[in-house]
Amino acid sequence: MLLVKHISVHYGKLQALKDVTLLIKPHEIVSLIGANGAGKTTLLRAIVGLENLSKGDILLDDKPIRSTSFEQVPTHRMIEKGVGLVPEGRGIFSDMTVVENIDMGAYSLRDQYKIHQQKKKMFDRFPILFERREQKAGSLSGGEQQMLAIARTLMASPRLLLLDEPGLGLAPIMVKQVMDIISEINKEDGVMILLVEQNTHIALRHSHRGYVMENGKIVLSDESSALLTDPEIKKAYLGG
Amino acid sequence: MLQHLLNGFTVGSIYALVALGYTLVYGVLKFINFAHGDVLMIGTYIALIVFNFLRTFIEPSIAFIIAILAGMASSALLAVLIERVAYRPLRHAPRLAPLLSAIGLSVILSNTAALIFGTKSQRFEMPFNNTPIHWGNLVVTPYQGLILLTSLTMMVLLHFFIKMTRTGKAMRAVSEKPMVAQLMGIDTDRIIRFTFILGSALGAVAGILVSLDYKVYPTLGSLIGLKAFIAAVIGGIGNISGAMLGGILLGVLETYGVAVLGIPVGYKDSVAFVLLIIILLWRPSGILGSNKREKI
């Protein structure tokens, strides 16, 4: 369970997040929707410690991971704690091969047998990555790169997966494929997922609940099915 | 001709070793460590002191090996210290700040060395026999052989280290996308510290090897540092093979410039700068450098 409790984040004088509260329950896919600059990416960055909180705290399974008052978990330990972020633009290491990227995902693991098992699991789930394992990751197509970014983060078996715009720049058919994979990961491994996605319709269809952000604030939250039929949401985010 | 090539290769491999220090640090921090030459100079002095001390008790060649290790260790230690106090606090400052910090440190280090060790140059007193060996027309001194053997071995080891090992891969990851590297669980501070250790230890070896033929003096690091920096830029800064290629190329061209083109010895150093200008005009990112526009 992830509980974001009344957090605020400032960039200098500008307040990027205003008293944001958000909950992800076990086995849940939660989508976070809102316009550009609403603060969605900032929220993801705050969870993994790439932004400092000016107020509030964040708890993972009732244990505080971020706050303003005490020692925080550094970003490079978040994956050990079970939180993986697939950043916007995928963030693959393009000068490294596909398999080296996967190896980097296993950096926090020490057990060679476990690494081997995980690798096998990833290559079974993403056969295209196995086919291209010795290629430079930069030579993959956008969709393949997104698969690689997800597979790489899954190597460390996170309990919570944060996805920042996984469909960005992909063809509609690829977006659907990536979304199906996300649902599958959630169903099979019980991974909690926080999904930030521009494509509101697809995000809501693939999630259990949704939060709507505007100007750094959560303005609405509900079951995704309810949000899909909400007249306000329809007007603002679903194109009528 | 072959003789010049061999001589050029020898000088070039020294440049290459030092250039690696610039390029490795640039790779992970996107910053030119202008104190690199002076750090290796200090390591060379420490090696000299250790050597002179041990030489009276034990076999000079063994004393020399111990001296090299001591030089590597002290350069590495110094580099870690510098990184901690002079660079890390400026990690998020404008890019000019750490650069100026490095230049300042360079001045401090070379002056401190002059103060402690004196400005008079000193030398390693014959760690072993240096009678040249003749192969047909080719003359090789044992020092040359040692320089070539040591530096080539180190470059090959470094290549495999970067390519194969967990830490080597992490270095590449930090170099390409430091934020994503953190998300993978890589402690970037640790990798950066390690990069400084690696680069300065290689630099110390180069400093000691070059002092066999020349001497040890407080500004030793400045000229070799500048040349090696040029070599790193020629090869493509941030690119490891580029640093090796740039170093060797510079060494060979310098030697040919003097021996074949008849450039007066006094102007030898200008070869590097002319080469730098040509490369910057023709291929600003260096021979093996990528053409990626750098995003800040």
Coordinates of C-alpha atoms in Angstrom, one line a residue:
Chain A
M1 CA 0.0 0.0 0.0
L2 CA 1.2 3.5 -0.9
L3 CA -0.1 6.4 1.0
V4 CA 0.8 9.9 -0.1
K5 CA -0.3 12.2 2.8
H6 CA -0.9 15.9 2.3
I7 CA 2.4 16.6 0.4
S8 CA 3.6 19.8 -1.1
V9 CA 6.5 20.4 -3.4
H10 CA 8.0 23.7 -4.3
Y11 CA 10.3 24.7 -7.2
G12 CA 11.8 27.8 -5.7
K13 CA 8.8 30.1 -5.2
L14 CA 6.6 28.1 -7.5
Q15 CA 4.4 25.5 -5.8
A16 CA 4.2 22.4 -8.0
L17 CA 2.2 20.2 -5.7
K18 CA -0.4 21.5 -3.3
D19 CA -1.5 19.3 -0.4
V20 CA -1.7 16.1 -2.5
T21 CA -3.2 13.0 -0.9
L22 CA -3.3 9.7 -2.8
L23 CA -3.7 6.1 -1.9
I24 CA -2.9 2.9 -3.8
K25 CA -4.2 -0.3 -2.3
P26 CA -2.7 -3.7 -2.8
H27 CA -3.3 -5.2 -6.3
E28 CA -4.6 -1.9 -7.6
I29 CA -3.9 0.0 -10.8
V30 CA -4.5 3.7 -10.2
S31 CA -4.3 6.2 -13.0
L32 CA -3.4 9.8 -12.6
I33 CA -4.8 12.1 -15.2
G34 CA -4.6 15.8 -15.9
A35 CA -3.2 18.3 -18.4
N36 CA 0.4 19.0 -19.1
G37 CA 2.0 20.8 -16.1
A38 CA -0.6 19.7 -13.7
G39 CA 2.1 18.1 -11.5
K40 CA 1.7 14.4 -12.4
T41 CA 5.4 13.8 -13.1
T42 CA 6.4 15.9 -10.1
L43 CA 4.3 13.6 -7.9
L44 CA 6.1 10.5 -9.3
R45 CA 9.4 12.2 -8.8
A46 CA 8.5 13.1 -5.2
I47 CA 7.6 9.5 -4.4
V48 CA 11.1 8.2 -5.5
G49 CA 12.9 11.1 -3.9
L50 CA 13.9 13.0 -6.9
E51 CA 12.0 16.0 -5.5
N52 CA 12.0 17.2 -1.9
L53 CA 8.8 17.6 0.0
S54 CA 8.1 20.9 1.7
K55 CA 5.2 19.4 3.5
G56 CA 3.6 16.0 4.2
D57 CA 4.9 12.5 4.0
I58 CA 4.7 9.3 2.0
L59 CA 4.3 5.9 3.4
L60 CA 4.9 2.5 1.8
D61 CA 3.2 -0.3 3.7
D62 CA 2.8 2.0 6.7
K63 CA 6.6 2.7 6.8
P64 CA 7.5 6.3 6.0
I65 CA 9.8 6.6 2.9
R66 CA 9.6 10.4 2.4
S67 CA 8.9 13.2 4.8
T68 CA 10.2 16.6 5.8
S69 CA 11.3 15.7 9.3
F70 CA 13.5 12.6 9.4
E71 CA 16.1 10.8 7.4
Q72 CA 14.7 9.8 4.0
V73 CA 15.4 6.8 1.8
P74 CA 17.8 7.9 -1.0
T75 CA 16.6 7.5 -4.5
H76 CA 19.0 4.7 -5.3
R77 CA 17.5 2.6 -2.5
M78 CA 13.9 3.0 -3.6
I79 CA 14.1 0.0 -5.9
E80 CA 15.3 -2.2 -3.0
K81 CA 12.3 -0.9 -1.0
G82 CA 10.1 -2.2 -3.9
V83 CA 9.4 1.0 -5.8
G84 CA 10.3 1.2 -9.4
L85 CA 9.8 4.2 -11.7
V86 CA 9.7 3.9 -15.5
P87 CA 10.5 7.5 -16.4
E88 CA 8.9 9.6 -19.1
G89 CA 10.7 9.1 -22.4
R90 CA 11.5 5.6 -21.2
G91 CA 15.1 6.4 -20.1
I92 CA 16.7 3.4 -21.6
F93 CA 20.5 3.3 -21.9
S94 CA 20.8 3.6 -25.6
D95 CA 24.5 3.0 -25.9
M96 CA 24.2 -0.3 -24.0
T97 CA 22.7 -3.5 -25.4
V98 CA 19.3 -4.7 -24.6
V99 CA 20.6 -7.4 -22.2
E100 CA 22.9 -4.9 -20.5
N101 CA 19.9 -2.7 -19.9
I102 CA 18.2 -5.7 -18.3
D103 CA 21.3 -6.3 -16.3
M104 CA 21.2 -2.8 -14.9
G105 CA 17.6 -3.5 -13.8
A106 CA 19.1 -6.3 -11.7
Y107 CA 21.8 -4.1 -10.2
S108 CA 20.2 -4.1 -6.7
L109 CA 20.0 -7.9 -6.7
R110 CA 23.0 -9.9 -5.5
D111 CA 21.7 -13.4 -5.9
Q112 CA 22.9 -14.7 -9.3
Y113 CA 20.3 -17.4 -9.4
K114 CA 17.5 -14.9 -8.8
I115 CA 18.9 -12.7 -11.5
H116 CA 18.9 -15.6 -13.9
Q117 CA 15.3 -16.5 -13.0
Q118 CA 14.1 -13.0 -13.5
K119 CA 15.9 -12.6 -16.8
K120 CA 14.3 -15.8 -18.0
K121 CA 10.9 -14.5 -16.9
M122 CA 11.4 -11.2 -18.7
F123 CA 12.5 -12.8 -21.9
D124 CA 9.5 -15.1 -21.7
R125 CA 7.1 -12.2 -21.2
F126 CA 8.9 -10.0 -23.9
P127 CA 10.2 -12.4 -26.6
I128 CA 11.0 -9.5 -28.8
L129 CA 13.6 -8.4 -26.3
F130 CA 15.2 -11.9 -26.3
E131 CA 15.4 -11.7 -30.1
R132 CA 17.1 -8.3 -29.9
R133 CA 19.2 -9.0 -26.8
E134 CA 22.6 -8.2 -28.3
Q135 CA 21.4 -5.0 -30.2
K136 CA 22.1 -1.5 -29.0
A137 CA 19.0 -0.5 -27.1
G138 CA 19.0 2.8 -29.0
S139 CA 18.2 0.9 -32.2
L140 CA 14.9 -0.5 -30.9
S141 CA 11.6 1.0 -32.0
G142 CA 9.7 3.2 -29.5
G143 CA 7.4 0.4 -28.5
E144 CA 10.2 -2.1 -28.0
Q145 CA 12.1 0.5 -25.9
Q146 CA 9.0 0.9 -23.7
M147 CA 8.9 -2.8 -23.2
L148 CA 12.6 -2.8 -22.4
A149 CA 12.1 0.0 -19.9
I150 CA 9.3 -1.9 -18.2
A151 CA 11.1 -5.3 -18.2
R152 CA 14.2 -3.6 -16.8
T153 CA 12.4 -2.2 -13.9
L154 CA 10.5 -5.4 -13.3
M155 CA 13.9 -7.3 -12.9
A156 CA 14.0 -6.1 -9.3
S157 CA 10.4 -7.4 -8.6
P158 CA 9.0 -4.1 -7.4
R159 CA 5.8 -4.1 -5.3
L160 CA 4.9 -0.7 -6.8
L161 CA 5.5 0.3 -10.3
L162 CA 5.2 4.0 -11.3
L163 CA 4.8 4.6 -15.0
D164 CA 5.2 8.0 -16.5
E165 CA 3.5 8.3 -19.9
P166 CA 4.2 4.8 -21.2
G167 CA 2.2 5.5 -24.3
L168 CA 4.0 8.7 -25.2
G169 CA 5.0 8.7 -28.9
L170 CA 3.7 5.2 -29.6
A171 CA 1.4 4.1 -32.4
P172 CA -2.1 3.4 -31.1
I173 CA -1.7 -0.3 -31.6
M174 CA 1.5 -0.3 -29.5
V175 CA -0.2 1.8 -26.8
K176 CA -2.8 -0.9 -26.5
Q177 CA -0.1 -3.6 -26.4
V178 CA 1.8 -1.8 -23.6
M179 CA -1.4 -1.3 -21.6
D180 CA -2.3 -4.9 -21.9
I181 CA 1.1 -5.8 -20.6
I182 CA 0.6 -3.5 -17.6
S183 CA -2.7 -5.1 -16.8
E184 CA -1.1 -8.5 -17.0
I185 CA 1.8 -7.6 -14.7
N186 CA -0.8 -6.3 -12.2
K187 CA -3.0 -9.4 -12.4
E188 CA -0.2 -12.0 -12.4
D189 CA 2.2 -10.6 -10.0
G190 CA -0.1 -8.4 -7.9
V191 CA 2.1 -5.4 -8.5
M192 CA 0.5 -2.0 -7.5
I193 CA 0.6 0.4 -10.4
L194 CA 0.4 4.2 -10.6
L195 CA -0.1 5.1 -14.2
V196 CA 0.4 8.6 -15.5
E197 CA -1.0 8.9 -19.0
Q198 CA -2.0 11.6 -21.4
N199 CA -4.4 9.3 -23.1
T200 CA -7.2 9.6 -20.5
H201 CA -9.6 7.2 -22.1
I202 CA -7.0 4.3 -22.3
A203 CA -5.7 5.0 -18.8
L204 CA -9.2 4.9 -17.2
R205 CA -10.1 1.8 -19.1
H206 CA -7.0 0.0 -17.8
S207 CA -7.2 1.1 -14.2
H208 CA -9.3 0.5 -11.1
R209 CA -9.4 4.0 -9.8
G210 CA -8.3 7.4 -11.0
Y211 CA -7.2 10.7 -9.6
V212 CA -7.6 13.9 -11.6
M213 CA -5.0 16.6 -11.1
E214 CA -5.2 20.3 -11.9
N215 CA -2.6 23.0 -11.1
G216 CA -0.8 20.8 -8.6
K217 CA -4.0 19.7 -6.8
I218 CA -6.0 16.6 -6.8
V219 CA -9.5 17.8 -7.8
L220 CA -11.3 14.6 -8.2
S221 CA -11.0 10.9 -7.5
D222 CA -13.2 8.0 -8.1
E223 CA -13.6 4.5 -9.6
S224 CA -12.2 4.6 -13.1
S225 CA -15.5 3.4 -14.6
A226 CA -17.3 6.3 -12.9
L227 CA -14.7 8.8 -14.1
L228 CA -15.2 7.6 -17.6
T229 CA -18.8 8.6 -17.6
D230 CA -18.4 11.7 -15.5
P231 CA -19.7 14.6 -17.7
E232 CA -17.0 17.0 -16.5
I233 CA -14.2 14.6 -17.2
K234 CA -15.8 13.8 -20.6
K235 CA -15.8 17.4 -21.5
A236 CA -12.3 18.3 -20.2
Y237 CA -10.3 15.1 -21.0
L238 CA -12.2 12.8 -23.2
G239 CA -13.0 15.2 -26.1
G240 CA -16.7 15.5 -25.5
Chain B
M1 CA 60.3 5.2 -39.9
L2 CA 59.5 2.2 -37.7
Q3 CA 61.7 3.6 -35.0
H4 CA 59.7 6.9 -34.9
L5 CA 56.5 5.0 -34.8
L6 CA 57.7 3.0 -31.8
N7 CA 58.9 6.2 -30.0
G8 CA 55.6 7.9 -30.9
F9 CA 53.6 5.0 -29.5
T10 CA 55.6 5.1 -26.3
V11 CA 54.9 8.8 -25.7
G12 CA 51.3 8.4 -27.0
S13 CA 50.5 5.6 -24.6
I14 CA 51.5 7.9 -21.7
Y15 CA 49.2 10.6 -23.1
A16 CA 46.5 7.9 -23.5
L17 CA 46.7 6.8 -19.8
V18 CA 46.4 10.4 -18.6
A19 CA 43.7 11.1 -21.2
L20 CA 41.6 8.3 -19.8
G21 CA 41.5 10.1 -16.5
Y22 CA 39.9 13.1 -18.1
T23 CA 37.5 11.2 -20.2
L24 CA 36.3 8.8 -17.4
V25 CA 35.5 11.7 -15.1
Y26 CA 33.9 13.7 -18.0
G27 CA 31.8 10.6 -18.8
V28 CA 30.2 10.5 -15.4
L29 CA 30.2 14.2 -14.4
K30 CA 30.3 16.1 -17.7
F31 CA 33.0 18.1 -16.2
I32 CA 36.8 18.6 -17.0
N33 CA 38.9 17.8 -14.0
F34 CA 41.7 20.3 -14.6
A35 CA 43.4 19.2 -11.4
H36 CA 44.0 15.7 -12.9
G37 CA 47.6 16.5 -14.0
D38 CA 48.5 17.8 -10.6
V39 CA 47.0 14.9 -8.8
L40 CA 49.2 12.5 -10.8
M41 CA 52.2 14.8 -10.2
I42 CA 51.7 14.4 -6.4
G43 CA 51.4 10.6 -6.9
T44 CA 54.6 10.6 -8.8
Y45 CA 56.4 12.5 -6.0
I46 CA 55.1 10.0 -3.4
A47 CA 56.3 7.2 -5.6
L48 CA 59.7 8.8 -5.8
I49 CA 60.0 9.2 -2.1
V50 CA 58.9 5.6 -1.5
F51 CA 61.4 4.4 -4.1
N52 CA 64.3 6.4 -2.7
F53 CA 63.5 5.1 0.8
L54 CA 63.1 1.5 -0.1
R55 CA 66.0 1.3 -2.6
T56 CA 68.6 1.1 0.2
F57 CA 67.0 -2.0 1.7
I58 CA 65.7 -4.0 -1.2
E59 CA 66.1 -4.9 -4.8
P60 CA 65.5 -1.6 -6.8
S61 CA 63.1 -3.3 -9.3
I62 CA 60.9 -4.5 -6.4
A63 CA 61.2 -1.1 -4.7
F64 CA 60.0 0.4 -8.0
I65 CA 56.9 -1.8 -8.2
I66 CA 56.0 -0.9 -4.6
A67 CA 56.6 2.7 -5.4
I68 CA 54.2 2.5 -8.4
L69 CA 51.5 1.0 -6.1
A70 CA 52.1 3.7 -3.5
G71 CA 51.9 6.4 -6.2
M72 CA 48.6 5.0 -7.5
A73 CA 47.2 4.8 -4.0
S74 CA 48.1 8.3 -3.0
S75 CA 46.8 9.8 -6.2
A76 CA 43.6 7.9 -5.8
L77 CA 43.2 9.1 -2.2
L78 CA 43.9 12.7 -3.1
A79 CA 41.4 12.5 -5.9
V80 CA 38.7 11.1 -3.6
L81 CA 39.4 13.9 -1.1
I82 CA 39.3 16.6 -3.8
E83 CA 36.1 15.2 -5.2
R84 CA 34.5 15.2 -1.7
V85 CA 35.5 18.8 -0.7
A86 CA 35.9 20.7 -4.0
Y87 CA 33.5 19.1 -6.5
R88 CA 30.6 17.4 -4.8
P89 CA 29.3 20.5 -3.0
L90 CA 29.2 22.1 -6.5
R91 CA 27.5 19.2 -8.2
H92 CA 24.3 21.2 -8.7
A93 CA 25.9 24.6 -9.2
P94 CA 26.3 26.2 -12.6
R95 CA 28.9 24.2 -14.7
L96 CA 31.5 26.9 -14.5
A97 CA 31.8 26.6 -10.7
P98 CA 33.4 23.2 -10.4
L99 CA 35.6 24.0 -13.4
L100 CA 37.0 27.0 -11.6
S101 CA 37.3 25.0 -8.4
A102 CA 39.4 22.5 -10.4
I103 CA 41.6 25.2 -11.9
G104 CA 42.1 26.7 -8.5
L105 CA 43.1 23.3 -7.0
S106 CA 45.5 22.7 -9.8
V107 CA 47.4 25.9 -8.9
I108 CA 47.2 25.0 -5.2
L109 CA 48.6 21.5 -5.7
S110 CA 51.5 22.5 -8.0
N111 CA 52.5 25.3 -5.6
T112 CA 52.2 23.1 -2.6
A113 CA 54.4 20.5 -4.3
A114 CA 57.0 23.2 -5.1
L115 CA 56.9 24.3 -1.4
I116 CA 57.3 20.8 0.0
F117 CA 59.5 19.0 -2.6
G118 CA 61.3 22.0 -4.0
T119 CA 61.4 23.3 -7.5
K120 CA 64.6 21.4 -8.4
S121 CA 63.8 18.4 -10.5
Q122 CA 64.6 15.0 -9.2
R123 CA 64.8 11.6 -10.8
F124 CA 64.3 7.9 -10.2
E125 CA 67.9 6.7 -9.9
M126 CA 68.0 3.7 -12.2
P127 CA 65.5 1.3 -10.8
F128 CA 66.9 -1.2 -13.3
N129 CA 69.3 -1.4 -16.2
N130 CA 68.4 0.8 -19.2
T131 CA 70.9 -0.4 -21.8
P132 CA 69.2 -0.1 -25.2
I133 CA 68.4 -3.3 -27.0
H134 CA 69.0 -3.5 -30.8
W135 CA 66.7 -5.3 -33.1
G136 CA 68.1 -4.8 -36.6
N137 CA 67.7 -1.0 -37.1
L138 CA 65.3 -0.7 -34.2
V139 CA 66.5 0.5 -30.8
V140 CA 64.3 -0.2 -27.8
T141 CA 65.2 0.9 -24.3
P142 CA 63.9 -1.2 -21.5
Y143 CA 62.1 1.9 -20.2
Q144 CA 60.3 2.2 -23.4
G145 CA 59.4 -1.5 -23.3
L146 CA 58.1 -1.1 -19.7
I147 CA 56.0 2.0 -20.7
L148 CA 54.5 0.2 -23.6
L149 CA 53.8 -3.0 -21.8
T150 CA 52.3 -1.4 -18.7
S151 CA 50.1 1.1 -20.5
L152 CA 48.8 -1.3 -23.1
T153 CA 48.0 -3.8 -20.3
M154 CA 46.2 -1.2 -18.3
M155 CA 44.2 -0.1 -21.3
V156 CA 43.1 -3.6 -22.2
L157 CA 42.2 -4.3 -18.6
L158 CA 40.2 -1.1 -18.4
H159 CA 38.4 -1.9 -21.6
F160 CA 37.2 -5.3 -20.2
F161 CA 36.4 -3.8 -16.9
I162 CA 34.1 -1.2 -18.4
K163 CA 32.5 -3.7 -20.8
M164 CA 32.0 -6.7 -18.6
T165 CA 31.8 -5.9 -14.9
R166 CA 28.9 -4.8 -12.8
T167 CA 30.6 -1.6 -11.7
G168 CA 31.9 -1.0 -15.3
K169 CA 28.4 -1.2 -16.6
A170 CA 27.1 1.0 -13.8
M171 CA 29.7 3.6 -14.9
R172 CA 28.4 3.6 -18.4
A173 CA 24.8 3.8 -17.1
V174 CA 25.7 6.8 -14.9
S175 CA 27.5 8.4 -17.8
E176 CA 24.5 8.1 -20.1
K177 CA 21.6 8.8 -17.7
P178 CA 22.5 9.5 -14.1
M179 CA 18.9 9.9 -13.0
V180 CA 17.8 6.6 -14.4
A181 CA 20.9 4.9 -13.0
Q182 CA 19.7 5.9 -9.5
L183 CA 16.3 4.4 -10.2
M184 CA 18.1 1.1 -11.1
G185 CA 19.6 1.2 -7.6
I186 CA 23.0 2.6 -8.6
D187 CA 24.5 4.8 -6.0
T188 CA 25.8 7.5 -8.3
D189 CA 28.0 9.1 -5.7
R190 CA 29.8 5.8 -5.2
I191 CA 30.3 5.3 -8.9
I192 CA 31.6 8.9 -9.3
R193 CA 34.1 8.4 -6.4
F194 CA 35.2 5.1 -8.0
T195 CA 35.7 6.8 -11.4
F196 CA 38.0 9.4 -9.7
I197 CA 40.0 6.5 -8.1
L198 CA 40.4 4.7 -11.4
G199 CA 41.3 7.7 -13.4
S200 CA 43.9 9.1 -11.0
A201 CA 45.5 5.7 -10.4
L202 CA 46.0 5.3 -14.1
G203 CA 47.3 8.9 -14.2
A204 CA 49.9 8.2 -11.5
V205 CA 51.2 5.2 -13.4
A206 CA 51.7 7.5 -16.4
G207 CA 53.4 10.1 -14.3
I208 CA 55.8 7.6 -12.8
L209 CA 56.6 6.0 -16.2
V210 CA 57.2 9.3 -17.9
S211 CA 59.5 10.4 -15.1
L212 CA 61.8 7.4 -15.9
D213 CA 62.9 9.2 -19.0
Y214 CA 62.4 12.7 -17.9
K215 CA 62.3 14.0 -14.3
V216 CA 60.0 14.7 -11.4
Y217 CA 59.2 18.4 -10.9
P218 CA 56.2 20.3 -9.6
T219 CA 54.8 21.4 -12.9
L220 CA 55.2 17.9 -14.4
G221 CA 51.4 17.5 -14.3
S222 CA 50.6 20.7 -16.1
L223 CA 52.1 20.0 -19.5
I224 CA 51.4 16.3 -19.6
G225 CA 47.9 17.1 -18.3
L226 CA 47.3 19.7 -21.1
K227 CA 48.6 17.3 -23.8
A228 CA 46.5 14.5 -22.5
F229 CA 43.4 16.7 -22.3
I230 CA 44.0 17.6 -25.9
A231 CA 44.3 13.9 -26.7
A232 CA 41.0 13.2 -25.0
V233 CA 39.3 16.0 -26.9
I234 CA 40.8 14.8 -30.2
G235 CA 39.6 11.3 -29.6
G236 CA 36.2 12.5 -28.4
I237 CA 35.8 13.5 -24.8
G238 CA 33.8 11.0 -22.7
N239 CA 34.7 8.2 -25.1
I240 CA 37.2 5.7 -23.7
S241 CA 38.5 4.2 -26.9
G242 CA 38.7 7.8 -28.1
A243 CA 41.1 8.8 -25.3
M244 CA 43.3 5.8 -26.2
L245 CA 43.2 6.6 -29.9
G246 CA 43.7 10.4 -29.3
G247 CA 46.7 9.8 -27.0
I248 CA 48.5 7.4 -29.4
L249 CA 47.7 9.6 -32.4
L250 CA 49.1 12.7 -30.6
G251 CA 52.3 10.9 -29.6
V252 CA 52.9 9.5 -33.0
L253 CA 52.2 12.8 -34.8
E254 CA 54.4 14.7 -32.4
T255 CA 57.3 12.4 -32.9
Y256 CA 56.8 12.4 -36.7
G257 CA 56.5 16.2 -36.7
V258 CA 60.0 16.5 -35.2
A259 CA 61.7 13.6 -36.9
V260 CA 60.2 13.6 -40.3
L261 CA 58.7 17.0 -41.0
G262 CA 61.6 18.7 -39.3
I263 CA 59.7 20.8 -36.8
P264 CA 62.2 22.2 -34.4
V265 CA 62.2 20.3 -31.1
G266 CA 61.3 23.6 -29.3
Y267 CA 58.1 23.7 -31.3
K268 CA 57.2 20.1 -30.6
D269 CA 54.4 21.0 -28.3
S270 CA 52.7 23.1 -30.9
V271 CA 51.8 20.0 -32.9
A272 CA 49.2 19.1 -30.2
F273 CA 47.6 22.5 -30.4
V274 CA 47.6 22.6 -34.2
L275 CA 46.0 19.2 -34.2
L276 CA 43.5 20.3 -31.7
I277 CA 42.5 23.3 -33.9
I278 CA 42.2 21.1 -37.0
I279 CA 40.0 18.5 -35.1
L280 CA 37.8 21.2 -33.6
L281 CA 37.2 22.7 -37.0
W282 CA 36.7 19.4 -38.8
R283 CA 35.0 17.3 -36.1
P284 CA 34.2 19.3 -33.0
S285 CA 33.0 16.2 -31.0
G286 CA 36.3 14.4 -31.7
I287 CA 37.2 11.4 -33.9
L288 CA 35.1 8.9 -32.0
G289 CA 32.9 11.3 -30.2
S290 CA 29.2 11.1 -30.8
N291 CA 27.4 13.9 -32.5
K292 CA 24.6 14.0 -30.0
R293 CA 23.7 17.5 -29.1
E294 CA 24.3 17.8 -25.4
K295 CA 21.3 18.5 -23.3
I296 CA 21.7 20.2 -20.0

